PDB file of C-alpha atoms in Angstrom:
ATOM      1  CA  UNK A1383       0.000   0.000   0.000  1.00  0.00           C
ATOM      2  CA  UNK A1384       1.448   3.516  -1.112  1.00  0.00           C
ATOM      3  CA  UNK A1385       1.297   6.505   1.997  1.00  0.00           C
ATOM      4  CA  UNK A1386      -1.925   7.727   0.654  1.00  0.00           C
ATOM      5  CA  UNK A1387      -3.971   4.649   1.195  1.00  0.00           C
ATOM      6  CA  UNK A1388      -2.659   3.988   4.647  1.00  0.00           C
ATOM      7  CA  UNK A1389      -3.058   6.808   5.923  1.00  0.00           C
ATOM      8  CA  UNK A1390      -6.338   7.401   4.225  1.00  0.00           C
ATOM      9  CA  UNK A1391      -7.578   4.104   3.848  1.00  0.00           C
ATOM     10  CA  UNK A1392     -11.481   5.386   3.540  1.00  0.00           C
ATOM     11  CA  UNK A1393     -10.631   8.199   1.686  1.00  0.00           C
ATOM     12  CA  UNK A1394     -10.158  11.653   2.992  1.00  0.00           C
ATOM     13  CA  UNK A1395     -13.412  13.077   4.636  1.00  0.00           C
ATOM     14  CA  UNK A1396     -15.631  16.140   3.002  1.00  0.00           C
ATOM     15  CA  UNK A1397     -18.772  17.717   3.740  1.00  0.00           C
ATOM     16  CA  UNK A1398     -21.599  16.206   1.632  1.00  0.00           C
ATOM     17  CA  UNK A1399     -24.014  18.643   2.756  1.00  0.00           C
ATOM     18  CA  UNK A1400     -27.141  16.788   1.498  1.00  0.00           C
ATOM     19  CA  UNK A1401     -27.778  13.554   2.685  1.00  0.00           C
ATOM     20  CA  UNK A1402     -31.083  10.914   2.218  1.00  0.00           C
ATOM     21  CA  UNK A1403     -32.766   9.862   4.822  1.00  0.00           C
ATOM     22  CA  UNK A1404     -31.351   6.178   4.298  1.00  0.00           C
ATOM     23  CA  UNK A1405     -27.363   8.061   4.515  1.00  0.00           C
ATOM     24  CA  UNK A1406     -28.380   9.587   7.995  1.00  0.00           C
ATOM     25  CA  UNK A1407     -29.779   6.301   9.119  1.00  0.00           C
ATOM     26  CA  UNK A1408     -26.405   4.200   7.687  1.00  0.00           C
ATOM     27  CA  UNK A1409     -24.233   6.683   9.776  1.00  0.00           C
ATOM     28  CA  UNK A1410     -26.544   6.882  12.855  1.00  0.00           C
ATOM     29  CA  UNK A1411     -26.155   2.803  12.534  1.00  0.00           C
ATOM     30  CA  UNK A1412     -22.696   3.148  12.179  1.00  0.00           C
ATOM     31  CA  UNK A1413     -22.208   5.034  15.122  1.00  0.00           C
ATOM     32  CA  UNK A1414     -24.297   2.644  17.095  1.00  0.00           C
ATOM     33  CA  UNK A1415     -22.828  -0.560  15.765  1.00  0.00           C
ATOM     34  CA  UNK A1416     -18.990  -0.012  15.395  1.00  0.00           C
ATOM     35  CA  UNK A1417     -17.719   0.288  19.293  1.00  0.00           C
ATOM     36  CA  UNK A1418     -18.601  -3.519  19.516  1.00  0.00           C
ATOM     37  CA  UNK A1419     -16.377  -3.655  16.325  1.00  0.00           C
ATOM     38  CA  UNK A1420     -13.948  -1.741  18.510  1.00  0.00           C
ATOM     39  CA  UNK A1421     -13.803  -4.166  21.468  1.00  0.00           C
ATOM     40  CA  UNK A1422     -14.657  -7.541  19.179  1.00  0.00           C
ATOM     41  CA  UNK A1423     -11.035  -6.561  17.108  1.00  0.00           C
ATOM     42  CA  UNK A1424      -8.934  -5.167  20.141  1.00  0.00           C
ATOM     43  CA  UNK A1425      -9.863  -6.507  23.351  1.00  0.00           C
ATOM     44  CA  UNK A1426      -8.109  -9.778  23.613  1.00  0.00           C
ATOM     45  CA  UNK A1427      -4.904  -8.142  21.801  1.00  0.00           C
ATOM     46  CA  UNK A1428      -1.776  -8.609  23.882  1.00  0.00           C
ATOM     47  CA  UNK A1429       0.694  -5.847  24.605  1.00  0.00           C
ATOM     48  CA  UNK A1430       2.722  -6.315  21.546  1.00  0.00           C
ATOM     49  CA  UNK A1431      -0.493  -6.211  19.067  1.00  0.00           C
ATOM     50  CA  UNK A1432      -1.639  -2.850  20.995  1.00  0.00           C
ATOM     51  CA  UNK A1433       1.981  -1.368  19.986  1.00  0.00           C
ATOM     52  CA  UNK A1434       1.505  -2.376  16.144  1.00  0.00           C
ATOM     53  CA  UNK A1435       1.588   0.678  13.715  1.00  0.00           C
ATOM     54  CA  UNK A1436      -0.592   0.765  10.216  1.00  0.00           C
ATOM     55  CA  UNK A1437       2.855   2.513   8.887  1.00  0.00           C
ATOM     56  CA  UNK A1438       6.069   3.277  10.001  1.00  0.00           C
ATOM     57  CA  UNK A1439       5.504   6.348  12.350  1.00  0.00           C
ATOM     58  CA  UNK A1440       2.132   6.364  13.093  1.00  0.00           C
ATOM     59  CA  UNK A1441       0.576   5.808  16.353  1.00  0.00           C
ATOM     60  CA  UNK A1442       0.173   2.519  17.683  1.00  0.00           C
ATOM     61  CA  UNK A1443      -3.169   0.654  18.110  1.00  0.00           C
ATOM     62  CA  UNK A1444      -3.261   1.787  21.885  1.00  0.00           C
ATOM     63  CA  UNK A1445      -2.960   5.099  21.083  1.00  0.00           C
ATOM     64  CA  UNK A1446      -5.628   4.797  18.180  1.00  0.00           C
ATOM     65  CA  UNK A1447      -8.334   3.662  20.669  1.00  0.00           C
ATOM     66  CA  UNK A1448      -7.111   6.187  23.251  1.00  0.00           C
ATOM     67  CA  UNK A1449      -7.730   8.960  19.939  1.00  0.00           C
ATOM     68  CA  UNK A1450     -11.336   7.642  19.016  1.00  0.00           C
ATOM     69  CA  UNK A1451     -12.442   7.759  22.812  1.00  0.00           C
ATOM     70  CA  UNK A1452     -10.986  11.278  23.503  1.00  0.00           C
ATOM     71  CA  UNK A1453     -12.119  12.637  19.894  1.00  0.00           C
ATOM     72  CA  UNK A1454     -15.778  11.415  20.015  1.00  0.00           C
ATOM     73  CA  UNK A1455     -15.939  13.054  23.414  1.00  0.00           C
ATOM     74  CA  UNK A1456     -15.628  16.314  21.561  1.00  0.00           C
ATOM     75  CA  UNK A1457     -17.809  15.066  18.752  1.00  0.00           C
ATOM     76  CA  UNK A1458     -20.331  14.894  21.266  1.00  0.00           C
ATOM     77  CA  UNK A1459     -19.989  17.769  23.352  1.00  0.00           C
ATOM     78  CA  UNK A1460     -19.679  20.068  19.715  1.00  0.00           C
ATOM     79  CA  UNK A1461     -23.193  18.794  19.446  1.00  0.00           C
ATOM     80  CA  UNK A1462     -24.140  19.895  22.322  1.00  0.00           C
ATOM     81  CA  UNK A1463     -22.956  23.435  22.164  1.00  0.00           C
ATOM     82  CA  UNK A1464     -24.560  23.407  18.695  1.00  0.00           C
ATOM     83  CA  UNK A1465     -27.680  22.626  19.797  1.00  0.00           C
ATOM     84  CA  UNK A1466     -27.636  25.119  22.723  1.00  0.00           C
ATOM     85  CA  UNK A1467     -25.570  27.848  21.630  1.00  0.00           C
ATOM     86  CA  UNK A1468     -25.808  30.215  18.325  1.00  0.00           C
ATOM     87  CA  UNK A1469     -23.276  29.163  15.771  1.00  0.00           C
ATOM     88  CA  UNK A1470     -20.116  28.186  18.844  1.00  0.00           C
ATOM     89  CA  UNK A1471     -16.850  27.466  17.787  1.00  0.00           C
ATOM     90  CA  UNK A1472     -15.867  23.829  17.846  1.00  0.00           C
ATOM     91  CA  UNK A1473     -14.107  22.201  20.845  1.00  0.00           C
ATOM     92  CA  UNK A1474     -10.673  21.213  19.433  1.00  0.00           C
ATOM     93  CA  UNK A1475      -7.484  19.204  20.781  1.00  0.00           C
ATOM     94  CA  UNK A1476      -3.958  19.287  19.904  1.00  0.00           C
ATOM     95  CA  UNK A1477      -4.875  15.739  19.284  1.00  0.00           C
ATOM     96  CA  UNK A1478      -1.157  15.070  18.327  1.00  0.00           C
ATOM     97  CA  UNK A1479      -0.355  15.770  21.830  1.00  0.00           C
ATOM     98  CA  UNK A1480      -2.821  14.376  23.425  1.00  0.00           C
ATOM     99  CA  UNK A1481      -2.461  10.701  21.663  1.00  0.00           C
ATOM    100  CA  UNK A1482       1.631  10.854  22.478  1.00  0.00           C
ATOM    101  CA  UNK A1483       1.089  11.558  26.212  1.00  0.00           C
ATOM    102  CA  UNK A1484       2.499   8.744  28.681  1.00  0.00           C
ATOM    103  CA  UNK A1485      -1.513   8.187  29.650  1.00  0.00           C
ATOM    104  CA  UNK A1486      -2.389   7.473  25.667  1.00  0.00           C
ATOM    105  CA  UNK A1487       0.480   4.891  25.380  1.00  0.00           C
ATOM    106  CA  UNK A1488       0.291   2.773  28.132  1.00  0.00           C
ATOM    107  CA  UNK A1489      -3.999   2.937  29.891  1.00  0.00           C
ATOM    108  CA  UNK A1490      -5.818   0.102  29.116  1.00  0.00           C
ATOM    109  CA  UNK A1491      -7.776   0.005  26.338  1.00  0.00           C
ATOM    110  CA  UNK A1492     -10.411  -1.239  28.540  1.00  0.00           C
ATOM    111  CA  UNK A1493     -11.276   2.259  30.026  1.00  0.00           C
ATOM    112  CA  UNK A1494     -11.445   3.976  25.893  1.00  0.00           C
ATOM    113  CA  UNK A1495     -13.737   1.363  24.687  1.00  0.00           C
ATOM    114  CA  UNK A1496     -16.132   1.699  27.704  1.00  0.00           C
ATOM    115  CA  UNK A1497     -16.005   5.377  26.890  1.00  0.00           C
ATOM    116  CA  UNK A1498     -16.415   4.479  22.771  1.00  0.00           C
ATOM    117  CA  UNK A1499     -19.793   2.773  24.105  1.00  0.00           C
ATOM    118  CA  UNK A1500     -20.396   5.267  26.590  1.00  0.00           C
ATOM    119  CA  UNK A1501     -20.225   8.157  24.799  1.00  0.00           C
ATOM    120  CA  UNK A1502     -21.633   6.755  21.165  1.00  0.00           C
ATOM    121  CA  UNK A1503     -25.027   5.622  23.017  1.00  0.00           C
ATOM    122  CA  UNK A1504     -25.096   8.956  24.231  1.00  0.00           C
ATOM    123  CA  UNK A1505     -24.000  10.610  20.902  1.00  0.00           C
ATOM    124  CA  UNK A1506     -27.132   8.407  18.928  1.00  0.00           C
ATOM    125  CA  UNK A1507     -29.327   8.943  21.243  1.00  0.00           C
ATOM    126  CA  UNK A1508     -29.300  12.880  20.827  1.00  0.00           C
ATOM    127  CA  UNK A1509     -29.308  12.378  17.520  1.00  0.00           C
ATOM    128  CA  UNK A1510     -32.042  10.871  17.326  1.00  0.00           C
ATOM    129  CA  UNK A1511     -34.175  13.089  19.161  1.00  0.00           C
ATOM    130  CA  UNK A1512     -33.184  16.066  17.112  1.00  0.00           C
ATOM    131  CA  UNK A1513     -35.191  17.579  14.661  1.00  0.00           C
ATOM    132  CA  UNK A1514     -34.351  18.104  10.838  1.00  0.00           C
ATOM    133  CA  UNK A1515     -33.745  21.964  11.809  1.00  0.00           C
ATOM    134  CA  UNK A1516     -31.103  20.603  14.535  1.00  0.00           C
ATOM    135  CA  UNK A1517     -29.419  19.068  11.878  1.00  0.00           C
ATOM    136  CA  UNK A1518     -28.950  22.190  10.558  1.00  0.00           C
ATOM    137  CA  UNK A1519     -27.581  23.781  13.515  1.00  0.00           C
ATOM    138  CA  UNK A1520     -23.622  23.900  13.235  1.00  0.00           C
ATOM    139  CA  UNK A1521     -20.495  25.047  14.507  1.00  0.00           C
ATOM    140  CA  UNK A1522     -17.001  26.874  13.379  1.00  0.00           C
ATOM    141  CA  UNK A1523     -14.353  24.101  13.162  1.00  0.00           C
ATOM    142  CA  UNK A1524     -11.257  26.249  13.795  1.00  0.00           C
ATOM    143  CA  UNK A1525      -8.947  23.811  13.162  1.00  0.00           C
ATOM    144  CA  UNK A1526     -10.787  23.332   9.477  1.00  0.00           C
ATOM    145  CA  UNK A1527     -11.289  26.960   8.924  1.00  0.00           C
ATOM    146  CA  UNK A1528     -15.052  26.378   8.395  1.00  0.00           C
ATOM    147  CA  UNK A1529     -18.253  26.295   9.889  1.00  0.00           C
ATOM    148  CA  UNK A1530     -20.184  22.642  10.315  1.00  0.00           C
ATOM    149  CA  UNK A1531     -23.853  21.484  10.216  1.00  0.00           C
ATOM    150  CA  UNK A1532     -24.368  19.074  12.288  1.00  0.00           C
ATOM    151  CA  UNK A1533     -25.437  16.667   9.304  1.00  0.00           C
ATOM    152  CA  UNK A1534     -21.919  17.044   8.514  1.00  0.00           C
ATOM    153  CA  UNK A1535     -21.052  16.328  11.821  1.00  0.00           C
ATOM    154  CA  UNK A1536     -22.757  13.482  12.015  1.00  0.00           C
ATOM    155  CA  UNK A1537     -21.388  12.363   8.422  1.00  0.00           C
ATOM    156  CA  UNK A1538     -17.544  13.396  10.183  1.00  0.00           C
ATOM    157  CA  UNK A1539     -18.239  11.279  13.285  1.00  0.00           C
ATOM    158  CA  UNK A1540     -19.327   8.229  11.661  1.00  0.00           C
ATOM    159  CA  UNK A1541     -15.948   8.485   9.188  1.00  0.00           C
ATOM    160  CA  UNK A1542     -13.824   9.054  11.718  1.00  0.00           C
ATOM    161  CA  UNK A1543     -14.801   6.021  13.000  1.00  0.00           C
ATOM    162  CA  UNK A1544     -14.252   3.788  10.204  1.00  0.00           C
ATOM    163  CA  UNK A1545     -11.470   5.448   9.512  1.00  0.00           C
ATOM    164  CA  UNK A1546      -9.799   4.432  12.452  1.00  0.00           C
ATOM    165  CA  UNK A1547     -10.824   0.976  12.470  1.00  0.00           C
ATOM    166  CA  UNK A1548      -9.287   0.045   9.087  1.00  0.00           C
ATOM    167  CA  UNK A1549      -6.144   1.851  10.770  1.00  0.00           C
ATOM    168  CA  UNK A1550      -6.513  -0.616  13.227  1.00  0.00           C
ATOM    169  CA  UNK A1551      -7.130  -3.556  11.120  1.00  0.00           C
ATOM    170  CA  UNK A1552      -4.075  -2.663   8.998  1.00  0.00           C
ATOM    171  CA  UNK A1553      -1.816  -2.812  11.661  1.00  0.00           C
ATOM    172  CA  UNK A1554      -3.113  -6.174  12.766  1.00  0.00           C
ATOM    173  CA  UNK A1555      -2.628  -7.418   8.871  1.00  0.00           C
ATOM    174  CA  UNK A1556      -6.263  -7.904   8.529  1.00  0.00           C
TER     175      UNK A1556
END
């Protein structure tokens, strides 16, 4: 595999902007479905397969789970300020930073994928109380120099999560 397609091996993520009812349902059932695909693919891993890299220099499967856990987090809370606020600026990390602290290479997975679960039933479930106008509700993403519906949020979330995973599954050769 060339750079491109590991680091990218989804493809890069975009707003879409307009979605069908059947997209927002696919991500919404992504969302839901894909920590148990988490802890199903990493649990049982030993220490050695939880310090496997998808390429040379990237972060190790640890830190991967460690990433999805803290970055859904803010997923979730930029829906929140979304939803309460008028047009907020995103919640961002200096997620480089954050995934190479001591605490991202060496917790247990364990405590990530209960917050994965956690935090996705959480996530869903707001989402699916919100209205088509929510959905429309956004934020600035400073890091991406734009502003974000939450549709696209949603879309961003559920990437980022699949993304991530066939990191993961690279690493392990699968």
């Amino acid at each position: 595999m060339d750079i491109q397609s590991l680091q990218f091996p989804i493809g890069k993520w975009s707003p879409k902007g307009d979605y069908t009812a059947e997209e927002i349902q696919e991500r919404l059932t992504t969302l839901k479905t894909i920590p148990a695909e988490y802890r199903a693919l990493t649990e049982q891993l030993s220490h050695d397969d939880l310090q496997k890299q998808y390429r040379e220099g990237s972060w190790t499967i640890q830190q991967l789970i460690h990433h999805v856990a803290d970055m859904h987090l803010l997923h979730y809370i930029r829906f929140k300020h979304a939803l309460t606020e008028d047009s907020p600026n995103g919640v961002v990390a200096k997620i480089d930073a954050w995934a190479t602290m001591e605490e991202a290479k060496t917790a247990p997975i364990g405590f990530s994928l209960q917050m994965i679960e956690g935090t996705h039933a959480r996530w869903t479930n707001l989402m699916e109380q919100m209205s088509e106008d929510d959905f429309q509700k956004g934020y600035y993403h400073p890091l991406r120099q734009i502003n974000i519906k939450l549709i696209d949020a949603l879309d961003m979330g559920a990437w980022h999560a699949k993304h991530h995973l066939a990191h993961i599954k690279i690493a392990l050769g699968k």
